[in-house]
Amino acid sequence: MDTAPAPEYASTPAPTHAPAPDHARPPTPRRTRPAPGHVHVWLVRPPLAGPPAGGPAPRPSGLSAAELRRAASFAHPADRVAYTTAHTALRHLLGGYLGRPPAALAFVREPCPGCGGPHGRPAVVQADGPPPLHFSLTHTRSLLAVAVAPRVIGVDVERLPSAETVEACARALHPGERAELEAAPPGGRPAPYARLWTPTGAYLPAWL
């Protein structure tokens, strides 16, 4: 698996001049697509929730009206910052692979593998030509990950759960995984649980 660091999207003071509209900005630097059998994984840490004291709020770049509405719906500033950072990073990364401005990208839902309804995996609209580029996006308040590959892919990041969460959710693990978890001391189970659950969290959105 190929991994590459992504730039962090920190908040910066607003310019004194009016910025160019997103559709007029040049595409982000072109990136080489992952080769067959390879995956590019990008990790980004969101900035601290909220602007510096006395400073302007972070300015999302290239997000659609629907994404901005979704961001505004979060009650907690940390969730709002994490969402806007994740979707801004996704647009810039995919724009680099596809050679298009981030704001020009359009996203759709693929058909659900189970019922065929329009609520399956998210996908970026692409022109005919090279093989389709697939992606997976996941984030917490403190870390986000984007995986890009020439085939369906899944990625997941998780915060360490509380001991109470582990106790309540351990029943969802495979019996062999539960046995592995129970071998750890009760106070030391959050880390093993997260390690066992995270691959499942990556697999389910990719294939269901």
Tab-separated table of C-alpha atoms in Angstrom:
chain	number	residue	atom	x	y	z
A	1	MET	CA	0.000	0.000	0.000
A	2	ASP	CA	1.357	3.419	-0.937
A	3	THR	CA	0.954	6.146	1.642
A	4	ALA	CA	1.536	9.837	1.184
A	5	PRO	CA	1.136	12.748	3.597
A	6	ALA	CA	-1.454	15.357	2.776
A	7	PRO	CA	-1.041	19.015	3.685
A	8	GLU	CA	-2.849	20.108	6.802
A	9	TYR	CA	-5.664	22.578	6.240
A	10	ALA	CA	-5.068	25.207	8.911
A	11	SER	CA	-7.153	28.329	9.244
A	12	THR	CA	-5.542	31.495	7.865
A	13	PRO	CA	-6.539	35.176	7.990
A	14	ALA	CA	-8.909	36.254	5.232
A	15	PRO	CA	-7.226	38.186	2.394
A	16	THR	CA	-7.853	41.892	2.129
A	17	HIS	CA	-8.914	41.490	-1.525
A	18	ALA	CA	-11.829	39.493	-2.862
A	19	PRO	CA	-10.744	35.913	-3.708
A	20	ALA	CA	-11.259	34.513	-7.165
A	21	PRO	CA	-14.402	32.379	-7.473
A	22	ASP	CA	-13.760	28.661	-7.088
A	23	HIS	CA	-14.686	27.891	-10.688
A	24	ALA	CA	-11.994	30.342	-11.885
A	25	ARG	CA	-9.195	28.830	-9.833
A	26	PRO	CA	-6.726	26.492	-11.556
A	27	PRO	CA	-6.838	22.767	-10.788
A	28	THR	CA	-4.733	21.487	-7.912
A	29	PRO	CA	-1.378	19.951	-8.943
A	30	ARG	CA	-1.857	16.837	-11.067
A	31	ARG	CA	-1.208	13.579	-9.229
A	32	THR	CA	-0.327	10.180	-10.656
A	33	ARG	CA	-3.142	7.691	-10.197
A	34	PRO	CA	-2.441	4.611	-8.085
A	35	ALA	CA	-1.387	1.623	-10.198
A	36	PRO	CA	-3.510	-1.552	-10.288
A	37	GLY	CA	-3.195	-3.341	-6.968
A	38	HIS	CA	-2.032	-0.172	-5.180
A	39	VAL	CA	-3.806	2.188	-2.798
A	40	HIS	CA	-2.942	5.787	-1.938
A	41	VAL	CA	-3.851	6.721	1.645
A	42	TRP	CA	-3.799	10.378	2.678
A	43	LEU	CA	-3.962	11.468	6.330
A	44	VAL	CA	-4.980	14.990	7.348
A	45	ARG	CA	-5.361	16.513	10.800
A	46	PRO	CA	-8.173	19.088	10.989
A	47	PRO	CA	-7.317	22.463	12.529
A	48	LEU	CA	-8.464	23.294	16.016
A	49	ALA	CA	-12.188	23.951	16.242
A	50	GLY	CA	-13.034	27.592	15.712
A	51	PRO	CA	-10.914	30.561	14.614
A	52	PRO	CA	-8.077	32.056	16.672
A	53	ALA	CA	-9.163	34.642	19.208
A	54	GLY	CA	-10.269	37.738	17.336
A	55	GLY	CA	-9.619	36.100	13.952
A	56	PRO	CA	-11.906	35.091	11.093
A	57	ALA	CA	-13.518	31.693	10.748
A	58	PRO	CA	-11.811	29.147	8.484
A	59	ARG	CA	-12.959	29.501	4.859
A	60	PRO	CA	-14.036	26.227	3.213
A	61	SER	CA	-12.677	25.959	-0.315
A	62	GLY	CA	-14.617	24.509	-3.231
A	63	LEU	CA	-17.494	22.980	-1.274
A	64	SER	CA	-20.919	22.679	-2.866
A	65	ALA	CA	-24.035	24.375	-1.516
A	66	ALA	CA	-25.214	21.013	-0.161
A	67	GLU	CA	-21.906	20.462	1.649
A	68	LEU	CA	-22.039	23.950	3.160
A	69	ARG	CA	-25.586	23.323	4.376
A	70	ARG	CA	-24.493	20.021	5.879
A	71	ALA	CA	-21.540	21.701	7.608
A	72	ALA	CA	-23.798	24.412	9.040
A	73	SER	CA	-26.112	21.755	10.502
A	74	PHE	CA	-23.503	20.541	13.020
A	75	ALA	CA	-24.099	21.935	16.500
A	76	HIS	CA	-20.541	21.409	17.752
A	77	PRO	CA	-17.800	23.557	16.153
A	78	ALA	CA	-15.313	20.649	16.194
A	79	ASP	CA	-17.692	18.513	14.117
A	80	ARG	CA	-18.240	21.370	11.681
A	81	VAL	CA	-14.493	21.923	11.256
A	82	ALA	CA	-13.831	18.198	10.833
A	83	TYR	CA	-16.525	17.898	8.158
A	84	THR	CA	-15.423	20.920	6.139
A	85	THR	CA	-11.755	19.904	6.367
A	86	ALA	CA	-12.556	16.350	5.266
A	87	HIS	CA	-14.610	17.377	2.248
A	88	THR	CA	-12.240	20.181	1.251
A	89	ALA	CA	-9.311	17.740	1.381
A	90	LEU	CA	-11.280	15.147	-0.600
A	91	ARG	CA	-12.086	17.632	-3.354
A	92	HIS	CA	-8.496	18.858	-3.617
A	93	LEU	CA	-7.070	15.335	-3.687
A	94	LEU	CA	-9.526	14.015	-6.274
A	95	GLY	CA	-9.155	17.187	-8.309
A	96	GLY	CA	-5.431	16.520	-8.489
A	97	TYR	CA	-5.949	12.957	-9.690
A	98	LEU	CA	-8.580	13.947	-12.245
A	99	GLY	CA	-6.997	17.202	-13.399
A	100	ARG	CA	-10.045	19.282	-12.501
A	101	PRO	CA	-10.732	22.218	-10.147
A	102	PRO	CA	-11.996	20.976	-6.767
A	103	ALA	CA	-15.220	22.996	-7.051
A	104	ALA	CA	-15.995	21.419	-10.444
A	105	LEU	CA	-16.284	17.902	-9.046
A	106	ALA	CA	-19.741	16.358	-8.747
A	107	PHE	CA	-20.598	13.420	-6.503
A	108	VAL	CA	-23.317	10.802	-6.842
A	109	ARG	CA	-24.449	7.691	-5.031
A	110	GLU	CA	-23.890	4.344	-6.711
A	111	PRO	CA	-26.738	1.805	-6.707
A	112	CYS	CA	-27.076	-0.074	-3.438
A	113	PRO	CA	-25.690	-3.636	-3.863
A	114	GLY	CA	-28.568	-4.982	-1.786
A	115	CYS	CA	-31.665	-3.284	-3.208
A	116	GLY	CA	-30.451	-1.257	-6.183
A	117	GLY	CA	-31.632	2.021	-4.642
A	118	PRO	CA	-29.693	5.291	-5.099
A	119	HIS	CA	-28.059	5.189	-1.664
A	120	GLY	CA	-24.921	3.105	-2.201
A	121	ARG	CA	-21.281	4.155	-2.046
A	122	PRO	CA	-20.456	7.789	-2.876
A	123	ALA	CA	-18.614	8.229	-6.180
A	124	VAL	CA	-17.135	11.142	-8.103
A	125	VAL	CA	-18.526	11.761	-11.599
A	126	GLN	CA	-15.791	11.051	-14.145
A	127	ALA	CA	-15.451	11.427	-17.890
A	128	ASP	CA	-15.066	8.373	-20.076
A	129	GLY	CA	-11.467	7.367	-20.609
A	130	PRO	CA	-9.151	6.052	-17.885
A	131	PRO	CA	-10.440	3.355	-15.509
A	132	PRO	CA	-12.703	4.773	-12.784
A	133	LEU	CA	-11.060	6.177	-9.686
A	134	HIS	CA	-12.577	4.977	-6.410
A	135	PHE	CA	-12.235	6.632	-3.020
A	136	SER	CA	-13.188	6.206	0.602
A	137	LEU	CA	-13.378	9.005	3.179
A	138	THR	CA	-13.521	8.687	6.952
A	139	HIS	CA	-12.852	11.102	9.770
A	140	THR	CA	-12.984	11.802	13.464
A	141	ARG	CA	-12.627	15.231	15.056
A	142	SER	CA	-8.831	14.851	15.153
A	143	LEU	CA	-7.917	12.798	12.072
A	144	LEU	CA	-9.265	12.108	8.609
A	145	ALA	CA	-8.195	9.570	6.011
A	146	VAL	CA	-8.813	9.406	2.265
A	147	ALA	CA	-8.041	6.205	0.362
A	148	VAL	CA	-7.846	6.291	-3.444
A	149	ALA	CA	-7.564	3.216	-5.674
A	150	PRO	CA	-8.507	1.909	-9.132
A	151	ARG	CA	-11.004	-0.479	-7.518
A	152	VAL	CA	-13.570	-0.281	-4.722
A	153	ILE	CA	-11.777	0.534	-1.480
A	154	GLY	CA	-12.647	1.187	2.158
A	155	VAL	CA	-10.806	3.013	4.937
A	156	ASP	CA	-11.705	3.796	8.536
A	157	VAL	CA	-10.304	5.710	11.495
A	158	GLU	CA	-11.741	5.447	14.989
A	159	ARG	CA	-11.280	7.173	18.314
A	160	LEU	CA	-10.427	4.879	21.196
A	161	PRO	CA	-13.778	3.966	22.772
A	162	SER	CA	-14.557	4.082	26.459
A	163	ALA	CA	-14.551	0.887	28.497
A	164	GLU	CA	-18.358	1.145	28.701
A	165	THR	CA	-18.626	1.322	24.902
A	166	VAL	CA	-16.376	-1.711	24.516
A	167	GLU	CA	-18.517	-3.704	26.934
A	168	ALA	CA	-21.736	-2.740	25.142
A	169	CYS	CA	-20.453	-3.306	21.590
A	170	ALA	CA	-18.186	-6.333	21.976
A	171	ARG	CA	-21.092	-8.640	21.125
A	172	ALA	CA	-20.916	-7.361	17.520
A	173	LEU	CA	-17.449	-8.899	17.082
A	174	HIS	CA	-16.741	-12.336	15.627
A	175	PRO	CA	-16.486	-15.038	18.348
A	176	GLY	CA	-12.753	-15.356	17.677
A	177	GLU	CA	-12.348	-11.594	18.025
A	178	ARG	CA	-14.340	-11.606	21.265
A	179	ALA	CA	-12.039	-14.285	22.646
A	180	GLU	CA	-9.018	-12.169	21.718
A	181	LEU	CA	-10.587	-9.145	23.370
A	182	GLU	CA	-11.462	-11.045	26.538
A	183	ALA	CA	-7.844	-12.153	26.853
A	184	ALA	CA	-6.906	-8.523	27.549
A	185	PRO	CA	-7.394	-7.095	31.065
A	186	PRO	CA	-10.725	-5.241	31.427
A	187	GLY	CA	-9.048	-1.868	31.748
A	188	GLY	CA	-6.897	-2.448	28.669
A	189	ARG	CA	-9.548	-3.427	26.139
A	190	PRO	CA	-10.334	-0.129	24.318
A	191	ALA	CA	-7.180	-0.285	22.138
A	192	PRO	CA	-7.605	-3.966	21.135
A	193	TYR	CA	-11.294	-3.351	20.435
A	194	ALA	CA	-10.502	-0.417	18.154
A	195	ARG	CA	-7.870	-2.498	16.345
A	196	LEU	CA	-10.378	-5.330	15.823
A	197	TRP	CA	-13.321	-3.119	14.822
A	198	THR	CA	-11.580	-0.672	12.468
A	199	PRO	CA	-11.088	-3.186	9.593
A	200	THR	CA	-14.812	-3.982	9.798
A	201	GLY	CA	-15.603	-0.278	9.698
A	202	ALA	CA	-13.534	-0.009	6.510
A	203	TYR	CA	-15.045	-3.110	4.885
A	204	LEU	CA	-18.742	-2.437	5.452
A	205	PRO	CA	-19.059	0.943	3.654
A	206	ALA	CA	-16.994	-0.395	0.745
A	207	TRP	CA	-19.017	-3.516	0.048
A	208	LEU	CA	-22.494	-3.011	1.486
